[in-house]
mmCIF file of C-alpha atoms in Angstrom:
data_model
loop_
_atom_site.group_PDB
_atom_site.id
_atom_site.type_symbol
_atom_site.label_atom_id
_atom_site.label_comp_id
_atom_site.label_asym_id
_atom_site.label_seq_id
_atom_site.Cartn_x
_atom_site.Cartn_y
_atom_site.Cartn_z
ATOM 1 C CA MET T 1 0.000 0.000 0.000
ATOM 2 C CA LYS T 2 2.791 2.303 0.865
ATOM 3 C CA VAL T 3 4.451 1.644 -2.499
ATOM 4 C CA LYS T 4 1.225 2.490 -4.331
ATOM 5 C CA GLU T 5 0.845 5.803 -2.445
ATOM 6 C CA GLU T 6 4.457 6.690 -3.168
ATOM 7 C CA LYS T 7 3.858 6.000 -6.846
ATOM 8 C CA ALA T 8 0.745 8.156 -6.839
ATOM 9 C CA ASN T 9 2.427 11.208 -5.307
ATOM 10 C CA PRO T 10 4.417 12.300 -8.383
ATOM 11 C CA SER T 11 1.263 12.458 -10.479
ATOM 12 C CA LYS T 12 -0.420 14.671 -7.874
ATOM 13 C CA GLU T 13 2.594 16.921 -7.833
ATOM 14 C CA ASN T 14 2.454 17.200 -11.625
ATOM 15 C CA GLU T 15 -1.226 18.022 -11.458
ATOM 16 C CA SER T 16 -0.625 20.715 -8.864
ATOM 17 C CA LYS T 17 2.137 22.170 -11.032
ATOM 18 C CA GLU T 18 -0.179 22.232 -14.019
ATOM 19 C CA VAL T 19 -2.852 23.927 -11.925
ATOM 20 C CA LYS T 20 -0.362 26.520 -10.741
ATOM 21 C CA LYS T 21 0.742 27.143 -14.328
ATOM 22 C CA GLU T 22 -2.825 27.577 -15.452
ATOM 23 C CA MET T 23 -3.508 29.928 -12.564
ATOM 24 C CA LYS T 24 -0.424 31.985 -13.456
ATOM 25 C CA LYS T 25 -1.533 32.102 -17.088
ATOM 26 C CA ALA T 26 -5.005 33.171 -16.045
ATOM 27 C CA LYS T 27 -3.579 35.881 -13.776
ATOM 28 C CA ARG T 28 -1.245 37.059 -16.556
ATOM 29 C CA LYS T 29 -4.112 37.193 -19.029
ATOM 30 C CA LYS T 30 -6.234 39.069 -16.535
ATOM 31 C CA ARG T 31 -3.412 41.515 -15.833
ATOM 32 C CA ILE T 32 -2.789 42.081 -19.540
ATOM 33 C CA LYS T 33 -6.513 42.574 -20.117
ATOM 34 C CA THR T 34 -6.678 45.045 -17.211
ATOM 35 C CA GLU T 35 -3.628 46.907 -18.512
ATOM 36 C CA LYS T 36 -5.156 47.119 -21.975
ATOM 37 C CA LYS T 37 -8.399 48.349 -20.512
ATOM 38 C CA ASN T 38 -6.558 50.955 -18.408
ATOM 39 C CA LYS T 39 -4.528 52.062 -21.420
ATOM 40 C CA LYS T 40 -7.705 52.375 -23.459
ATOM 41 C CA GLU T 41 -9.374 54.426 -20.722
ATOM 42 C CA ILE T 42 -6.294 56.639 -20.393
ATOM 43 C CA ARG T 43 -6.210 57.127 -24.185
ATOM 44 C CA GLU T 44 -9.912 58.018 -24.231
ATOM 45 C CA VAL T 45 -9.415 60.518 -21.398
ATOM 46 C CA ARG T 46 -6.467 62.081 -23.217
ATOM 47 C CA GLU T 47 -8.465 62.266 -26.441
ATOM 48 C CA LYS T 48 -11.334 63.979 -24.598
ATOM 49 C CA ILE T 49 -8.915 66.457 -22.986
ATOM 50 C CA THR T 50 -7.316 67.211 -26.383
ATOM 51 C CA GLU T 51 -10.752 67.542 -28.005
ATOM 52 C CA ASN T 52 -11.949 69.952 -25.298
ATOM 53 C CA LYS T 53 -8.719 71.921 -25.574
ATOM 54 C CA ASN T 54 -9.022 72.195 -29.359
ATOM 55 C CA LYS T 55 -12.681 73.173 -29.005
ATOM 56 C CA LYS T 56 -11.816 75.919 -26.521
ATOM 57 C CA GLU T 57 -9.002 77.176 -28.749
ATOM 58 C CA LYS T 58 -11.349 77.204 -31.736
ATOM 59 C CA GLU T 59 -13.995 79.144 -29.790
ATOM 60 C CA LYS T 60 -11.325 81.544 -28.531
ATOM 61 C CA LYS T 61 -10.044 82.058 -32.069
ATOM 62 C CA GLU T 62 -13.575 82.665 -33.365
ATOM 63 C CA ASN T 63 -14.205 85.217 -30.591
ATOM 64 C CA GLU T 64 -10.902 86.921 -31.387
ATOM 65 C CA ASN T 65 -11.811 87.052 -35.084
ATOM 66 C CA ILE T 66 -15.212 88.596 -34.307
ATOM 67 C CA LYS T 67 -13.581 91.088 -31.943
ATOM 68 C CA TRP T 68 -10.947 91.945 -34.561
ATOM 69 C CA PHE T 69 -13.656 92.410 -37.230
ATOM 70 C CA ILE T 70 -15.544 94.853 -34.959
ATOM 71 C CA GLU T 71 -12.342 96.755 -34.137
ATOM 72 C CA VAL T 72 -11.348 97.030 -37.810
ATOM 73 C CA PHE T 73 -14.873 98.052 -38.820
ATOM 74 C CA ILE T 74 -15.055 100.845 -36.230
ATOM 75 C CA MET T 75 -11.490 102.017 -36.923
ATOM 76 C CA THR T 76 -12.018 102.083 -40.691
ATOM 77 C CA PHE T 77 -15.352 103.879 -40.381
ATOM 78 C CA ILE T 78 -13.975 106.597 -38.088
ATOM 79 C CA LEU T 79 -10.731 107.113 -40.046
ATOM 80 C CA SER T 80 -12.601 107.212 -43.357
ATOM 81 C CA MET T 81 -14.982 109.872 -42.059
ATOM 82 C CA ILE T 82 -12.175 111.999 -40.607
ATOM 83 C CA PHE T 83 -9.849 111.771 -43.622
ATOM 84 C CA SER T 84 -12.666 112.180 -46.135
ATOM 85 C CA PHE T 85 -13.954 115.291 -44.381
ATOM 86 C CA ILE T 86 -10.515 116.870 -44.017
ATOM 87 C CA SER T 87 -9.282 116.025 -47.516
ATOM 88 C CA THR T 88 -12.412 116.844 -49.522
ATOM 89 C CA ASN T 89 -13.175 120.048 -47.628
ATOM 90 C CA GLY T 90 -9.512 121.008 -47.592
ATOM 91 C CA VAL T 91 -9.042 120.341 -51.310
ATOM 92 C CA SER T 92 -12.220 122.203 -52.261
ATOM 93 C CA ILE T 93 -10.886 125.464 -50.822
ATOM 94 C CA LEU T 94 -7.330 125.056 -52.133
ATOM 95 C CA SER T 95 -5.962 126.042 -55.501
ATOM 96 C CA LEU T 96 -5.044 123.497 -58.159
ATOM 97 C CA ILE T 97 -1.331 122.906 -57.355
ATOM 98 C CA PRO T 98 -1.794 122.266 -53.579
ATOM 99 C CA ALA T 99 -4.735 119.964 -54.383
ATOM 100 C CA ILE T 100 -2.549 117.928 -56.770
ATOM 101 C CA LEU T 101 0.193 117.743 -54.108
ATOM 102 C CA ILE T 102 -2.327 116.403 -51.568
ATOM 103 C CA LEU T 103 -3.457 113.795 -54.108
ATOM 104 C CA ILE T 104 0.144 112.681 -54.654
ATOM 105 C CA ALA T 105 0.677 112.523 -50.873
ATOM 106 C CA VAL T 106 -2.440 110.344 -50.385
ATOM 107 C CA ILE T 107 -1.338 107.944 -53.143
ATOM 108 C CA ALA T 108 2.188 107.794 -51.660
ATOM 109 C CA VAL T 109 0.814 107.025 -48.179
ATOM 110 C CA GLY T 110 -1.279 104.150 -49.565
ATOM 111 C CA ILE T 111 1.742 102.678 -51.398
ATOM 112 C CA LEU T 112 4.062 103.071 -48.375
ATOM 113 C CA PHE T 113 1.646 101.348 -46.013
ATOM 114 C CA ASP T 114 1.177 98.550 -48.533
ATOM 115 C CA ILE T 115 4.971 98.072 -48.600
ATOM 116 C CA VAL T 116 5.037 97.863 -44.792
ATOM 117 C CA GLY T 117 2.205 95.315 -44.793
ATOM 118 C CA VAL T 118 4.025 93.057 -47.255
ATOM 119 C CA ALA T 119 7.413 93.471 -45.530
ATOM 120 C CA VAL T 120 6.000 92.420 -42.155
ATOM 121 C CA THR T 121 4.611 89.170 -43.594
ATOM 122 C CA VAL T 122 7.870 88.334 -45.402
ATOM 123 C CA ALA T 123 10.458 89.374 -42.756
ATOM 124 C CA ASN T 124 12.359 86.705 -40.778
ATOM 125 C CA GLU T 125 11.897 86.943 -36.999
ATOM 126 C CA ASP T 126 15.201 85.155 -36.250
ATOM 127 C CA GLU T 127 17.231 88.052 -37.634
ATOM 128 C CA PHE T 128 15.652 90.410 -35.122
ATOM 129 C CA HIS T 129 16.250 87.981 -32.240
ATOM 130 C CA ALA T 130 19.953 88.189 -33.062
ATOM 131 C CA LYS T 131 19.701 91.988 -33.076
ATOM 132 C CA ALA T 132 17.743 91.983 -29.801
ATOM 133 C CA THR T 133 20.532 90.033 -28.064
ATOM 134 C CA LYS T 134 22.903 92.813 -29.169
ATOM 135 C CA LYS T 135 20.355 95.376 -27.880
ATOM 136 C CA VAL T 136 19.887 96.975 -31.282
ATOM 137 C CA HIS T 137 17.380 99.837 -31.119
ATOM 138 C CA GLY T 138 13.934 98.919 -32.498
ATOM 139 C CA SER T 139 14.531 95.149 -32.677
ATOM 140 C CA LYS T 140 11.947 94.259 -29.999
ATOM 141 C CA SER T 141 9.261 96.360 -31.668
ATOM 142 C CA SER T 142 10.138 94.709 -34.988
ATOM 143 C CA ILE T 143 9.651 91.256 -33.409
ATOM 144 C CA LYS T 144 6.210 92.313 -32.154
ATOM 145 C CA LEU T 145 5.290 93.512 -35.639
ATOM 146 C CA ILE T 146 6.309 90.189 -37.221
ATOM 147 C CA ARG T 147 4.476 88.137 -34.569
ATOM 148 C CA ASN T 148 1.327 90.150 -35.297
ATOM 149 C CA ALA T 149 1.939 90.135 -39.065
ATOM 150 C CA PRO T 150 -1.641 89.248 -40.139
ATOM 151 C CA ARG T 151 -3.157 92.129 -38.169
ATOM 152 C CA VAL T 152 -0.415 94.586 -39.116
ATOM 153 C CA ALA T 153 -0.780 93.660 -42.789
ATOM 154 C CA ASN T 154 -4.562 93.976 -42.504
ATOM 155 C CA ILE T 155 -4.308 97.489 -41.034
ATOM 156 C CA CYS T 156 -1.584 98.683 -43.412
ATOM 157 C CA ALA T 157 -2.663 97.109 -46.692
ATOM 158 C CA ASP T 158 -6.436 96.867 -46.248
ATOM 159 C CA VAL T 159 -7.557 99.593 -43.844
ATOM 160 C CA ILE T 160 -5.094 102.393 -44.681
ATOM 161 C CA GLY T 161 -4.678 101.237 -48.285
ATOM 162 C CA ASP T 162 -8.415 101.170 -49.007
ATOM 163 C CA ILE T 163 -8.993 104.498 -47.255
ATOM 164 C CA CYS T 164 -6.245 106.079 -49.369
ATOM 165 C CA GLY T 165 -7.800 104.528 -52.482
ATOM 166 C CA VAL T 166 -11.217 106.038 -51.706
ATOM 167 C CA LEU T 167 -9.679 109.414 -50.824
ATOM 168 C CA SER T 168 -7.560 109.549 -53.974
ATOM 169 C CA GLY T 169 -10.685 108.886 -56.047
ATOM 170 C CA ALA T 170 -12.646 111.665 -54.312
ATOM 171 C CA ILE T 171 -9.744 114.134 -54.541
ATOM 172 C CA SER T 172 -9.137 113.350 -58.221
ATOM 173 C CA ALA T 173 -12.818 114.100 -58.922
ATOM 174 C CA LEU T 174 -12.506 117.480 -57.169
ATOM 175 C CA ILE T 175 -9.305 118.249 -59.100
ATOM 176 C CA ALA T 176 -11.061 117.393 -62.366
ATOM 177 C CA VAL T 177 -13.807 119.906 -61.518
ATOM 178 C CA LYS T 178 -11.156 122.532 -60.662
ATOM 179 C CA ILE T 179 -9.309 121.987 -63.954
ATOM 180 C CA THR T 180 -12.450 122.179 -66.099
ATOM 181 C CA SER T 181 -13.706 125.328 -64.332
ATOM 182 C CA GLN T 182 -10.290 127.021 -64.217
ATOM 183 C CA PHE T 183 -9.380 126.439 -67.869
ATOM 184 C CA GLY T 184 -12.939 126.545 -69.215
ATOM 185 C CA LEU T 185 -12.859 123.041 -70.665
ATOM 186 C CA ASN T 186 -16.024 121.331 -71.855
ATOM 187 C CA MET T 187 -14.678 117.785 -71.646
ATOM 188 C CA ASP T 188 -15.138 115.604 -68.546
ATOM 189 C CA LEU T 189 -11.694 114.877 -67.063
ATOM 190 C CA GLN T 190 -12.958 112.852 -64.105
ATOM 191 C CA PHE T 191 -12.701 109.467 -65.890
ATOM 192 C CA LEU T 192 -9.236 110.275 -67.227
ATOM 193 C CA LEU T 193 -7.912 111.387 -63.831
ATOM 194 C CA SER T 194 -9.488 108.415 -62.043
ATOM 195 C CA ALA T 195 -7.832 106.020 -64.513
ATOM 196 C CA LEU T 196 -4.501 107.805 -64.099
ATOM 197 C CA VAL T 197 -4.712 107.651 -60.284
ATOM 198 C CA SER T 198 -5.629 103.951 -60.393
ATOM 199 C CA ALA T 199 -2.727 103.184 -62.741
ATOM 200 C CA ILE T 200 -0.228 105.038 -60.528
ATOM 201 C CA THR T 201 -1.569 103.358 -57.373
ATOM 202 C CA VAL T 202 -1.532 99.818 -58.777
ATOM 203 C CA GLY T 203 1.853 100.303 -60.455
ATOM 204 C CA GLY T 204 3.312 101.835 -57.295
ATOM 205 C CA LYS T 205 2.036 98.947 -55.152
ATOM 206 C CA ALA T 206 3.426 96.386 -57.610
ATOM 207 C CA LEU T 207 6.830 98.062 -57.471
ATOM 208 C CA GLY T 208 6.510 98.407 -53.689
ATOM 209 C CA LYS T 209 5.869 94.663 -53.279
ATOM 210 C CA ASN T 210 9.168 93.890 -55.018
ATOM 211 C CA ILE T 211 10.966 96.324 -52.722
ATOM 212 C CA ALA T 212 9.220 94.849 -49.661
ATOM 213 C CA ASN T 213 10.249 91.287 -50.625
ATOM 214 C CA SER T 214 13.905 92.203 -51.172
ATOM 215 C CA LYS T 215 14.286 94.698 -48.291
ATOM 216 C CA SER T 216 11.810 93.320 -45.738
ATOM 217 C CA THR T 217 14.251 93.276 -42.786
ATOM 218 C CA GLU T 218 15.362 96.885 -43.319
ATOM 219 C CA ILE T 219 11.782 98.132 -43.772
ATOM 220 C CA VAL T 220 10.464 96.382 -40.647
ATOM 221 C CA HIS T 221 13.457 97.628 -38.651
ATOM 222 C CA ILE T 222 12.794 101.225 -39.734
ATOM 223 C CA VAL T 223 9.144 100.897 -38.705
ATOM 224 C CA GLY T 224 10.202 99.305 -35.405
ATOM 225 C CA LYS T 225 12.541 102.215 -34.684
ATOM 226 C CA GLY T 226 9.750 104.661 -35.507
ATOM 227 C CA LEU T 227 7.343 102.899 -33.141
ATOM 228 C CA ASN T 228 9.993 102.900 -30.411
ATOM 229 C CA LYS T 229 10.382 106.662 -30.688
ATOM 230 C CA PHE T 230 6.646 107.277 -30.962
ATOM 231 C CA PHE T 231 5.617 105.109 -27.978
ATOM 232 C CA LYS T 232 8.616 105.890 -25.800
#
C-alpha cells in the first residue's frame, strides 16, 4: 500500500504544477486585459482632454476674429470719415497745385503702407532675435510687428490702403472739376484722372511689393525704430 501511495504522489505533484501554471496564465491574461483596458481608458481621457482643448481654442479664435472684425470696422469707419472730411473740404478750398500735391501725398501714403504690410509678412523673426541680443534699437518692436503680421498687414494694406484709395478717387474728382472750371474746358476729365490715379496706385504697389520682398528686414526695422520713438 505504501508503495502504491508513493507511486501516486508524483502524479499529484504534476497536477498541482499544471494547476499553478494555469492559474499563473489566467492571472497574466487578466493583468494584460486590465492593462489594456486601463490604457484604453487613459487614451480616451487624453483624447477627450485634447478635443476639449481644441474646441476651446477654436472658440477663442472665433471670438478673437469677431472682436478683430468689430475693431477694424469701427477704426475704418472713423478714419474714413475723418480723412474724407478733411481732404475733400480742404481740397475744395485750395488752388489746383496744392490739391494735386495732396493727391500725390495720399497715393504715396497708400503705397508706403502697402509696402510695410508686405514686408512684415515676409520678414524673418530670427534676424531680429539676433539683433535683440545685441540690444539693437527697435529690434523688440520689430519682433512684435512680425508676430502680429496678419493684423499689421490687414491694417496697413487693407484699412489704410483702401482708405487712401477712396480718398484719392474723391480728390481726383474734385481736381477734375477745378481743372475744367479754371481752364474753361467742356470735356469731362474725371474718368481720365481716375484712370490715371488707379494706374499710378496699382503700379506703385506692384513696385513696392518687389521692394518689400527684397528689403523686408530693413523696412520692418525702420518701422520698429519709428514705433519705439513714438511710444517711448
